[in-house]
PDB file of C-alpha atoms in Angstrom:
ATOM      1  CA  SER A   1      -1.128  -0.594  12.609  1.00 83.00           C
ATOM      2  CA  ALA A   2      -1.863  -3.839  14.456  1.00 86.00           C
ATOM      3  CA  ILE A   3       0.443  -5.807  12.156  1.00 87.00           C
ATOM      4  CA  ASN A   4       3.176  -3.188  12.490  1.00 84.00           C
ATOM      5  CA  THR A   5       2.873  -3.419  16.270  1.00 86.00           C
ATOM      6  CA  LEU A   6       3.214  -7.209  16.087  1.00 85.00           C
ATOM      7  CA  LEU A   7       6.390  -6.861  14.032  1.00 84.00           C
ATOM      8  CA  GLN A   8       7.935  -4.111  16.146  1.00 83.00           C
ATOM      9  CA  CYS A   9       7.071  -5.378  19.631  1.00 86.00           C
ATOM     10  CA  PRO A  10       5.198  -8.678  20.157  1.00 82.00           C
ATOM     11  CA  ARG A  11       4.476  -7.862  23.809  1.00 86.00           C
ATOM     12  CA  ASN A  12       2.945  -4.474  22.987  1.00 87.00           C
ATOM     13  CA  PHE A  13       0.767  -6.291  20.453  1.00 84.00           C
ATOM     14  CA  ALA A  14      -0.482  -8.580  23.216  1.00 84.00           C
ATOM     15  CA  TYR A  15      -1.163  -5.698  25.597  1.00 85.00           C
ATOM     16  CA  ARG A  16      -2.970  -3.547  23.070  1.00 86.00           C
ATOM     17  CA  TYR A  17      -4.829  -5.996  20.815  1.00 84.00           C
ATOM     18  CA  LEU A  18      -5.248  -9.165  22.878  1.00 81.00           C
ATOM     19  CA  TYR A  19      -5.705  -7.753  26.390  1.00 81.00           C
ATOM     20  CA  LYS A  20      -7.279  -4.500  25.056  1.00 80.00           C
ATOM     21  CA  MET A  21      -5.190  -2.396  27.426  1.00 83.00           C
ATOM     22  CA  GLY A  22      -4.774   0.451  24.937  1.00 66.00           C
ATOM     23  CA  GLU A  23      -2.699   3.544  25.587  1.00 61.00           C
ATOM     24  CA  ALA A  24      -2.971   6.008  28.445  1.00 48.00           C
ATOM     25  CA  THR A  25      -5.057   9.044  27.558  1.00 47.00           C
ATOM     26  CA  GLU A  26      -3.718  12.509  28.246  1.00 45.00           C
ATOM     27  CA  LEU A  27      -5.284  15.942  28.198  1.00 39.00           C
ATOM     28  CA  GLN A  28      -4.462  17.369  24.784  1.00 47.00           C
ATOM     29  CA  THR A  29      -3.577  21.072  24.854  1.00 44.00           C
ATOM     30  CA  ALA A  30      -1.633  21.210  21.594  1.00 45.00           C
ATOM     31  CA  MET A  31      -2.725  19.926  18.223  1.00 51.00           C
ATOM     32  CA  GLU A  32      -0.774  16.708  17.654  1.00 58.00           C
ATOM     33  CA  ALA A  33       0.266  15.277  14.290  1.00 56.00           C
ATOM     34  CA  SER A  34      -2.558  12.727  14.480  1.00 64.00           C
ATOM     35  CA  THR A  35      -5.113  15.490  14.998  1.00 74.00           C
ATOM     36  CA  LEU A  36      -3.642  17.469  12.124  1.00 80.00           C
ATOM     37  CA  GLY A  37      -4.051  14.383   9.942  1.00 87.00           C
ATOM     38  CA  SER A  38      -7.639  13.913  11.107  1.00 88.00           C
ATOM     39  CA  VAL A  39      -8.462  17.514  10.187  1.00 90.00           C
ATOM     40  CA  VAL A  40      -7.003  17.107   6.682  1.00 93.00           C
ATOM     41  CA  HIS A  41      -8.850  13.819   6.187  1.00 94.00           C
ATOM     42  CA  TRP A  42     -12.129  15.348   7.422  1.00 95.00           C
ATOM     43  CA  VAL A  43     -11.909  18.211   4.939  1.00 96.00           C
ATOM     44  CA  MET A  44     -11.115  15.950   1.985  1.00 96.00           C
ATOM     45  CA  GLU A  45     -13.898  13.523   2.886  1.00 95.00           C
ATOM     46  CA  HIS A  46     -16.653  16.057   3.513  1.00 96.00           C
ATOM     47  CA  GLY A  47     -15.507  18.393   0.772  1.00 97.00           C
ATOM     48  CA  LEU A  48     -15.894  15.649  -1.819  1.00 97.00           C
ATOM     49  CA  THR A  49     -19.140  14.136  -0.525  1.00 96.00           C
ATOM     50  CA  GLU A  50     -21.091  15.379  -3.550  1.00 95.00           C
ATOM     51  CA  VAL A  51     -18.692  13.572  -5.890  1.00 97.00           C
ATOM     52  CA  GLU A  52     -19.441  10.060  -4.638  1.00 97.00           C
ATOM     53  CA  GLY A  53     -20.849   8.098  -7.551  1.00 97.00           C
ATOM     54  CA  HIS A  54     -19.452  10.585 -10.081  1.00 98.00           C
ATOM     55  CA  VAL A  55     -16.274  11.250 -12.040  1.00 98.00           C
ATOM     56  CA  LEU A  56     -13.991  13.706 -10.251  1.00 98.00           C
ATOM     57  CA  GLN A  57     -13.576  17.008 -12.122  1.00 98.00           C
ATOM     58  CA  VAL A  58     -11.428  20.093 -11.571  1.00 98.00           C
ATOM     59  CA  HIS A  59     -14.396  22.173 -10.419  1.00 98.00           C
ATOM     60  CA  HIS A  60     -15.085  19.737  -7.576  1.00 98.00           C
ATOM     61  CA  LEU A  61     -11.610  20.377  -6.174  1.00 98.00           C
ATOM     62  CA  GLU A  62     -11.895  24.105  -6.840  1.00 98.00           C
ATOM     63  CA  ASN A  63     -15.098  24.149  -4.779  1.00 97.00           C
ATOM     64  CA  ILE A  64     -13.200  22.716  -1.823  1.00 97.00           C
ATOM     65  CA  ARG A  65     -10.500  25.355  -2.224  1.00 97.00           C
ATOM     66  CA  LEU A  66     -13.054  28.149  -2.209  1.00 97.00           C
ATOM     67  CA  ALA A  67     -14.846  26.711   0.836  1.00 97.00           C
ATOM     68  CA  LEU A  68     -11.658  25.761   2.676  1.00 96.00           C
ATOM     69  CA  ASP A  69     -11.949  28.162   5.630  1.00 92.00           C
ATOM     70  CA  GLY A  70     -15.463  26.987   6.446  1.00 92.00           C
ATOM     71  CA  LEU A  71     -14.519  23.322   6.053  1.00 94.00           C
ATOM     72  CA  LEU A  72     -11.522  23.776   8.353  1.00 90.00           C
ATOM     73  CA  GLU A  73     -13.723  25.317  11.026  1.00 86.00           C
ATOM     74  CA  GLN A  74     -16.154  22.404  10.785  1.00 90.00           C
ATOM     75  CA  ALA A  75     -13.295  19.907  10.890  1.00 88.00           C
ATOM     76  CA  LEU A  76     -11.866  21.504  14.019  1.00 82.00           C
ATOM     77  CA  GLU A  77     -15.254  21.379  15.718  1.00 81.00           C
ATOM     78  CA  SER A  78     -15.457  17.687  14.876  1.00 83.00           C
ATOM     79  CA  GLU A  79     -11.883  16.623  15.644  1.00 72.00           C
ATOM     80  CA  TYR A  80     -10.494  19.067  18.193  1.00 69.00           C
ATOM     81  CA  ASN A  81     -11.132  21.580  20.968  1.00 62.00           C
ATOM     82  CA  THR A  82     -11.784  24.773  19.009  1.00 60.00           C
ATOM     83  CA  ALA A  83     -11.262  26.920  22.123  1.00 59.00           C
ATOM     84  CA  LEU A  84      -7.554  26.044  21.958  1.00 54.00           C
ATOM     85  CA  VAL A  85      -7.061  26.507  18.225  1.00 57.00           C
ATOM     86  CA  ARG A  86      -6.088  30.174  18.374  1.00 58.00           C
ATOM     87  CA  ARG A  87      -3.448  29.630  21.043  1.00 57.00           C
ATOM     88  CA  GLY A  88       0.298  29.387  20.594  1.00 56.00           C
ATOM     89  CA  GLU A  89       1.583  26.562  18.454  1.00 62.00           C
ATOM     90  CA  ASN A  90      -1.939  25.557  17.424  1.00 66.00           C
ATOM     91  CA  VAL A  91      -2.117  28.620  15.162  1.00 72.00           C
ATOM     92  CA  LEU A  92       0.901  27.285  13.285  1.00 76.00           C
ATOM     93  CA  GLN A  93      -0.566  23.787  13.122  1.00 76.00           C
ATOM     94  CA  LEU A  94      -3.784  25.162  11.650  1.00 81.00           C
ATOM     95  CA  GLU A  95      -1.817  26.975   8.960  1.00 87.00           C
ATOM     96  CA  ILE A  96       0.103  23.766   8.226  1.00 88.00           C
ATOM     97  CA  ALA A  97      -3.238  21.984   7.720  1.00 90.00           C
ATOM     98  CA  ARG A  98      -4.439  24.762   5.401  1.00 93.00           C
ATOM     99  CA  THR A  99      -1.212  24.737   3.391  1.00 95.00           C
ATOM    100  CA  THR A 100      -1.219  20.936   3.135  1.00 95.00           C
ATOM    101  CA  LEU A 101      -4.783  20.915   1.840  1.00 97.00           C
ATOM    102  CA  LEU A 102      -4.088  23.647  -0.720  1.00 97.00           C
ATOM    103  CA  LYS A 103      -1.075  21.745  -2.027  1.00 97.00           C
ATOM    104  CA  LEU A 104      -3.029  18.498  -2.320  1.00 97.00           C
ATOM    105  CA  LEU A 105      -5.918  20.219  -4.105  1.00 98.00           C
ATOM    106  CA  ARG A 106      -3.705  22.141  -6.542  1.00 98.00           C
ATOM    107  CA  GLN A 107      -1.680  19.060  -7.418  1.00 98.00           C
ATOM    108  CA  GLU A 108      -4.729  16.986  -8.251  1.00 98.00           C
ATOM    109  CA  MET A 109      -6.284  19.861 -10.226  1.00 98.00           C
ATOM    110  CA  LYS A 110      -3.027  20.116 -12.167  1.00 98.00           C
ATOM    111  CA  GLU A 111      -3.102  16.395 -12.939  1.00 98.00           C
ATOM    112  CA  LEU A 112      -6.691  16.508 -14.166  1.00 98.00           C
ATOM    113  CA  SER A 113      -6.075  19.643 -16.235  1.00 98.00           C
ATOM    114  CA  SER A 114      -3.073  18.001 -17.916  1.00 97.00           C
ATOM    115  CA  GLY A 115      -5.219  15.149 -19.197  1.00 96.00           C
ATOM    116  CA  GLU A 116      -4.575  12.411 -16.661  1.00 96.00           C
ATOM    117  CA  PRO A 117      -7.558  10.032 -16.413  1.00 97.00           C
ATOM    118  CA  ALA A 118     -10.246  11.316 -14.048  1.00 98.00           C
ATOM    119  CA  PRO A 119     -11.208   8.794 -11.367  1.00 98.00           C
ATOM    120  CA  TYR A 120     -14.752   7.671 -10.704  1.00 98.00           C
ATOM    121  CA  ILE A 121     -15.252   8.092  -6.942  1.00 98.00           C
ATOM    122  CA  VAL A 122     -16.843   4.923  -5.578  1.00 98.00           C
ATOM    123  CA  LYS A 123     -16.769   5.813  -1.878  1.00 97.00           C
ATOM    124  CA  LEU A 124     -15.036   8.159   0.577  1.00 97.00           C
ATOM    125  CA  GLU A 125     -13.893   6.746   3.914  1.00 96.00           C
ATOM    126  CA  GLN A 126     -15.024   3.313   2.792  1.00 96.00           C
ATOM    127  CA  GLU A 127     -14.970   0.550   5.351  1.00 97.00           C
ATOM    128  CA  LEU A 128     -13.084  -2.424   3.937  1.00 97.00           C
ATOM    129  CA  HIS A 129     -13.050  -5.923   5.350  1.00 96.00           C
ATOM    130  CA  SER A 130     -12.172  -9.448   4.312  1.00 97.00           C
ATOM    131  CA  ARG A 131     -11.809 -12.887   5.861  1.00 95.00           C
ATOM    132  CA  HIS A 132      -9.320 -15.532   4.773  1.00 93.00           C
ATOM    133  CA  PRO A 133      -9.366 -19.153   5.988  1.00 88.00           C
ATOM    134  CA  VAL A 134      -5.916 -20.323   7.059  1.00 80.00           C
ATOM    135  CA  THR A 135      -4.596 -23.152   9.177  1.00 66.00           C
ATOM    136  CA  GLY A 136      -3.292 -23.159  12.733  1.00 70.00           C
ATOM    137  CA  ALA A 137      -4.022 -19.563  13.692  1.00 66.00           C
ATOM    138  CA  GLY A 138      -7.630 -19.712  12.466  1.00 80.00           C
ATOM    139  CA  ASP A 139      -9.164 -17.284   9.999  1.00 89.00           C
ATOM    140  CA  LEU A 140      -7.447 -13.999   9.209  1.00 91.00           C
ATOM    141  CA  ALA A 141      -9.896 -11.099   9.310  1.00 93.00           C
ATOM    142  CA  PHE A 142      -8.899  -7.642   8.085  1.00 95.00           C
ATOM    143  CA  ARG A 143     -10.796  -4.405   8.640  1.00 95.00           C
ATOM    144  CA  GLY A 144      -9.915  -0.815   7.827  1.00 94.00           C
ATOM    145  CA  PHE A 145     -11.071   2.445   6.284  1.00 95.00           C
ATOM    146  CA  ALA A 146      -9.858   3.664   2.899  1.00 96.00           C
ATOM    147  CA  ASP A 147      -9.755   7.417   2.367  1.00 96.00           C
ATOM    148  CA  ARG A 148     -10.875   7.017  -1.254  1.00 97.00           C
ATOM    149  CA  ARG A 149     -12.114   4.036  -3.224  1.00 98.00           C
ATOM    150  CA  GLU A 150     -12.228   4.834  -6.910  1.00 98.00           C
ATOM    151  CA  GLU A 151     -11.962   3.394 -10.385  1.00 98.00           C
ATOM    152  CA  VAL A 152      -9.689   4.634 -13.126  1.00 98.00           C
ATOM    153  CA  ARG A 153      -9.632   3.167 -16.643  1.00 96.00           C
ATOM    154  CA  GLY A 154     -11.788   0.322 -15.362  1.00 96.00           C
ATOM    155  CA  LEU A 155      -9.369  -0.629 -12.579  1.00 98.00           C
ATOM    156  CA  PRO A 156     -10.126  -0.385  -8.856  1.00 98.00           C
ATOM    157  CA  ARG A 157      -7.856   1.989  -6.945  1.00 98.00           C
ATOM    158  CA  VAL A 158      -7.548   2.748  -3.250  1.00 98.00           C
ATOM    159  CA  VAL A 159      -5.977   6.054  -2.183  1.00 98.00           C
ATOM    160  CA  ASP A 160      -4.694   7.035   1.252  1.00 97.00           C
ATOM    161  CA  TYR A 161      -3.749  10.581   2.320  1.00 96.00           C
ATOM    162  CA  LYS A 162      -0.668  11.154   4.469  1.00 95.00           C
ATOM    163  CA  THR A 163       0.066  14.593   5.906  1.00 92.00           C
ATOM    164  CA  GLY A 164       3.721  13.688   6.456  1.00 92.00           C
ATOM    165  CA  LYS A 165       6.416  12.927   3.907  1.00 95.00           C
ATOM    166  CA  VAL A 166       6.248   9.640   2.030  1.00 97.00           C
ATOM    167  CA  GLU A 167       8.707   8.805  -0.744  1.00 97.00           C
ATOM    168  CA  ALA A 168       8.175   6.466  -3.670  1.00 97.00           C
ATOM    169  CA  LYS A 169      10.958   4.148  -2.499  1.00 97.00           C
ATOM    170  CA  GLU A 170       8.997   3.393   0.685  1.00 97.00           C
ATOM    171  CA  LEU A 171       6.274   1.736  -1.421  1.00 98.00           C
ATOM    172  CA  LYS A 172       8.538  -0.429  -3.572  1.00 98.00           C
ATOM    173  CA  LEU A 173       8.739  -4.121  -2.634  1.00 98.00           C
ATOM    174  CA  LYS A 174      10.797  -6.690  -4.498  1.00 96.00           C
ATOM    175  CA  ASP A 175      12.289 -10.179  -4.459  1.00 96.00           C
ATOM    176  CA  ASP A 176      11.674 -11.701  -1.000  1.00 95.00           C
ATOM    177  CA  TRP A 177       9.351  -8.810  -0.221  1.00 97.00           C
ATOM    178  CA  THR A 178       7.691 -10.284   2.867  1.00 96.00           C
ATOM    179  CA  ALA A 179      11.147 -10.179   4.488  1.00 95.00           C
ATOM    180  CA  GLN A 180      11.150  -6.443   3.800  1.00 95.00           C
ATOM    181  CA  LEU A 181       7.816  -6.165   5.578  1.00 95.00           C
ATOM    182  CA  GLU A 182       9.110  -8.225   8.495  1.00 91.00           C
ATOM    183  CA  ARG A 183      12.013  -5.849   9.103  1.00 89.00           C
ATOM    184  CA  GLY A 184       9.439  -3.194   9.989  1.00 84.00           C
ATOM    185  CA  THR A 185      10.833  -0.559   7.633  1.00 87.00           C
ATOM    186  CA  LYS A 186       8.001  -0.695   5.087  1.00 95.00           C
ATOM    187  CA  GLY A 187       5.015   0.284   7.203  1.00 93.00           C
ATOM    188  CA  LYS A 188       3.372   2.404   4.490  1.00 96.00           C
ATOM    189  CA  ALA A 189       3.760  -0.393   1.938  1.00 97.00           C
ATOM    190  CA  LEU A 190       2.327  -2.877   4.439  1.00 97.00           C
ATOM    191  CA  GLN A 191      -0.760  -0.705   4.884  1.00 96.00           C
ATOM    192  CA  LEU A 192      -1.349  -0.603   1.127  1.00 98.00           C
ATOM    193  CA  VAL A 193      -0.848  -4.366   0.817  1.00 98.00           C
ATOM    194  CA  VAL A 194      -3.601  -4.857   3.416  1.00 98.00           C
ATOM    195  CA  TYR A 195      -5.899  -2.415   1.592  1.00 98.00           C
ATOM    196  CA  ALA A 196      -5.271  -4.133  -1.732  1.00 98.00           C
ATOM    197  CA  THR A 197      -5.931  -7.549  -0.167  1.00 98.00           C
ATOM    198  CA  MET A 198      -9.296  -6.369   1.164  1.00 98.00           C
ATOM    199  CA  VAL A 199     -10.326  -4.746  -2.119  1.00 98.00           C
ATOM    200  CA  LEU A 200      -9.350  -7.848  -4.087  1.00 98.00           C
ATOM    201  CA  ALA A 201     -11.517  -9.992  -1.806  1.00 97.00           C
ATOM    202  CA  SER A 202     -14.539  -7.833  -2.686  1.00 96.00           C
ATOM    203  CA  LEU A 203     -14.169  -8.414  -6.451  1.00 97.00           C
ATOM    204  CA  ASP A 204     -15.396 -11.223  -8.669  1.00 97.00           C
ATOM    205  CA  PRO A 205     -12.735 -13.667  -9.972  1.00 95.00           C
ATOM    206  CA  ASP A 206     -12.322 -11.978 -13.368  1.00 95.00           C
ATOM    207  CA  ALA A 207     -11.877  -8.544 -11.812  1.00 96.00           C
ATOM    208  CA  GLN A 208      -9.415  -9.968  -9.295  1.00 97.00           C
ATOM    209  CA  GLU A 209      -7.167 -11.155 -12.107  1.00 97.00           C
ATOM    210  CA  GLN A 210      -6.955  -7.604 -13.488  1.00 97.00           C
ATOM    211  CA  GLY A 211      -5.544  -6.414 -10.177  1.00 98.00           C
ATOM    212  CA  VAL A 212      -5.896  -3.436  -7.842  1.00 98.00           C
ATOM    213  CA  LEU A 213      -3.973  -0.157  -7.639  1.00 98.00           C
ATOM    214  CA  ALA A 214      -3.013   1.065  -4.146  1.00 98.00           C
ATOM    215  CA  CYS A 215      -1.604   4.573  -3.709  1.00 98.00           C
ATOM    216  CA  ILE A 216      -0.681   7.343  -1.293  1.00 98.00           C
ATOM    217  CA  ARG A 217      -0.830  11.110  -1.665  1.00 98.00           C
ATOM    218  CA  SER A 218       1.769  12.700   0.596  1.00 97.00           C
ATOM    219  CA  GLY A 219       1.179  16.176   2.009  1.00 94.00           C
ATOM    220  CA  ARG A 220       4.912  16.826   2.233  1.00 94.00           C
ATOM    221  CA  ASN A 221       5.788  15.263  -1.103  1.00 97.00           C
ATOM    222  CA  VAL A 222       2.874  16.569  -3.150  1.00 96.00           C
ATOM    223  CA  ARG A 223       4.727  17.195  -6.407  1.00 95.00           C
ATOM    224  CA  GLU A 224       5.361  13.484  -6.840  1.00 96.00           C
ATOM    225  CA  GLY A 225       1.602  13.012  -7.264  1.00 96.00           C
ATOM    226  CA  LEU A 226       0.173   9.568  -6.653  1.00 97.00           C
ATOM    227  CA  LEU A 227       2.752   7.241  -5.125  1.00 98.00           C
ATOM    228  CA  HIS A 228       2.008   3.649  -6.137  1.00 98.00           C
ATOM    229  CA  LEU A 229       2.625   0.465  -4.232  1.00 98.00           C
ATOM    230  CA  SER A 230       4.658  -1.816  -6.458  1.00 98.00           C
ATOM    231  CA  ILE A 231       5.784  -5.416  -6.058  1.00 98.00           C
ATOM    232  CA  ASP A 232       8.664  -6.476  -8.279  1.00 97.00           C
ATOM    233  CA  GLY A 233       7.986  -3.436 -10.449  1.00 97.00           C
ATOM    234  CA  GLU A 234       4.293  -4.257 -10.903  1.00 98.00           C
ATOM    235  CA  THR A 235       1.793  -1.647  -9.697  1.00 98.00           C
ATOM    236  CA  LEU A 236      -1.220  -3.892 -10.221  1.00 98.00           C
ATOM    237  CA  ILE A 237      -1.583  -5.944  -7.060  1.00 98.00           C
ATOM    238  CA  LYS A 238      -3.031  -9.348  -7.925  1.00 98.00           C
ATOM    239  CA  PRO A 239      -4.370 -12.416  -6.089  1.00 98.00           C
ATOM    240  CA  GLN A 240      -0.948 -14.110  -5.985  1.00 98.00           C
ATOM    241  CA  HIS A 241       0.493 -11.107  -4.156  1.00 98.00           C
ATOM    242  CA  ALA A 242      -2.355 -11.149  -1.646  1.00 98.00           C
ATOM    243  CA  GLN A 243      -1.923 -14.886  -1.095  1.00 96.00           C
ATOM    244  CA  THR A 244       1.823 -14.507  -0.495  1.00 97.00           C
ATOM    245  CA  PHE A 245       1.040 -11.851   2.113  1.00 97.00           C
ATOM    246  CA  ILE A 246      -1.658 -13.966   3.784  1.00 95.00           C
ATOM    247  CA  ASP A 247       0.624 -17.021   3.929  1.00 93.00           C
ATOM    248  CA  TRP A 248       3.431 -14.956   5.472  1.00 94.00           C
ATOM    249  CA  LEU A 249       1.177 -13.367   8.081  1.00 93.00           C
ATOM    250  CA  SER A 250      -0.388 -16.721   8.901  1.00 92.00           C
ATOM    251  CA  ASP A 251       3.080 -18.158   9.567  1.00 90.00           C
ATOM    252  CA  LYS A 252       3.890 -15.180  11.801  1.00 88.00           C
ATOM    253  CA  LEU A 253       0.734 -15.690  13.848  1.00 87.00           C
ATOM    254  CA  GLU A 254       1.212 -19.453  14.129  1.00 87.00           C
ATOM    255  CA  ALA A 255       4.697 -18.842  15.530  1.00 85.00           C
ATOM    256  CA  TYR A 256       3.275 -16.220  17.894  1.00 85.00           C
ATOM    257  CA  ILE A 257       0.697 -18.548  19.436  1.00 82.00           C
ATOM    258  CA  ALA A 258       2.917 -21.630  19.430  1.00 82.00           C
ATOM    259  CA  SER A 259       3.357 -23.391  22.753  1.00 74.00           C
ATOM    260  CA  GLY A 260       6.547 -22.260  24.442  1.00 81.00           C
ATOM    261  CA  ASN A 261       6.869 -19.051  22.456  1.00 81.00           C
ATOM    262  CA  HIS A 262       8.192 -16.235  24.655  1.00 81.00           C
ATOM    263  CA  VAL A 263       6.417 -12.979  23.829  1.00 83.00           C
ATOM    264  CA  VAL A 264       9.305 -10.531  23.889  1.00 81.00           C
ATOM    265  CA  HIS A 265       9.343  -6.802  24.570  1.00 79.00           C
ATOM    266  CA  ASN A 266      11.285  -4.491  22.279  1.00 80.00           C
ATOM    267  CA  ALA A 267      12.266  -1.445  24.330  1.00 75.00           C
ATOM    268  CA  ASP A 268      13.134   0.493  21.177  1.00 72.00           C
ATOM    269  CA  ALA A 269       9.665   0.074  19.603  1.00 64.00           C
TER     270      ALA A 269
END
């Protein structure tokens, strides 16, 4: 999100990430999209806690489905004001969360039942970080949380849940793909590139050369299953892709801090 802010409005980036001004807080009386997403993420994380360090099976997902009402209640207590949940539009939002979770669970159960390779769950809500020495702007340090870190057929894979609609075309990069990122229209792909870069940095050199898979499951495009980040048609993200990204971002930051650079405000951002 920080990189997207830099691309969309350099001045907002300065206010939020350099001067730490943040955004004004408001009293929340209706469940916002971000809260809805937090509830869905909470249920998937805590519902699968027992699967960490094991291969995911259909019965693990079925257990979440059977316990869904209780998990939703716990998620609401953790992420929201439960006293407001039964009021007005919040009732609808709660049902949207329930429906989204059921669709995600049923789709993944369908995939496993059809013989698709079952992932080994390494970690849920895994904190990822990496540091990359560059010139001019100093070191680049990335930090973020992956919804699911797993391995499938011996390859590392990072999976992110989105409650909204994401289409496969949003995750396809090609040719001069950093220019696509710079236009600010590939925010979901950018997020997966960052995740893949951090995961690659955690691997030994031989494993790095095999590559990393980075994917999204979309709550409003469930039937498409796992949506893969691809660069020039390749779904395995490798060190050369990460280095291209790091070089591009380093150039962006060097230009940003250059003497005489005017930090502009984009009113449309």
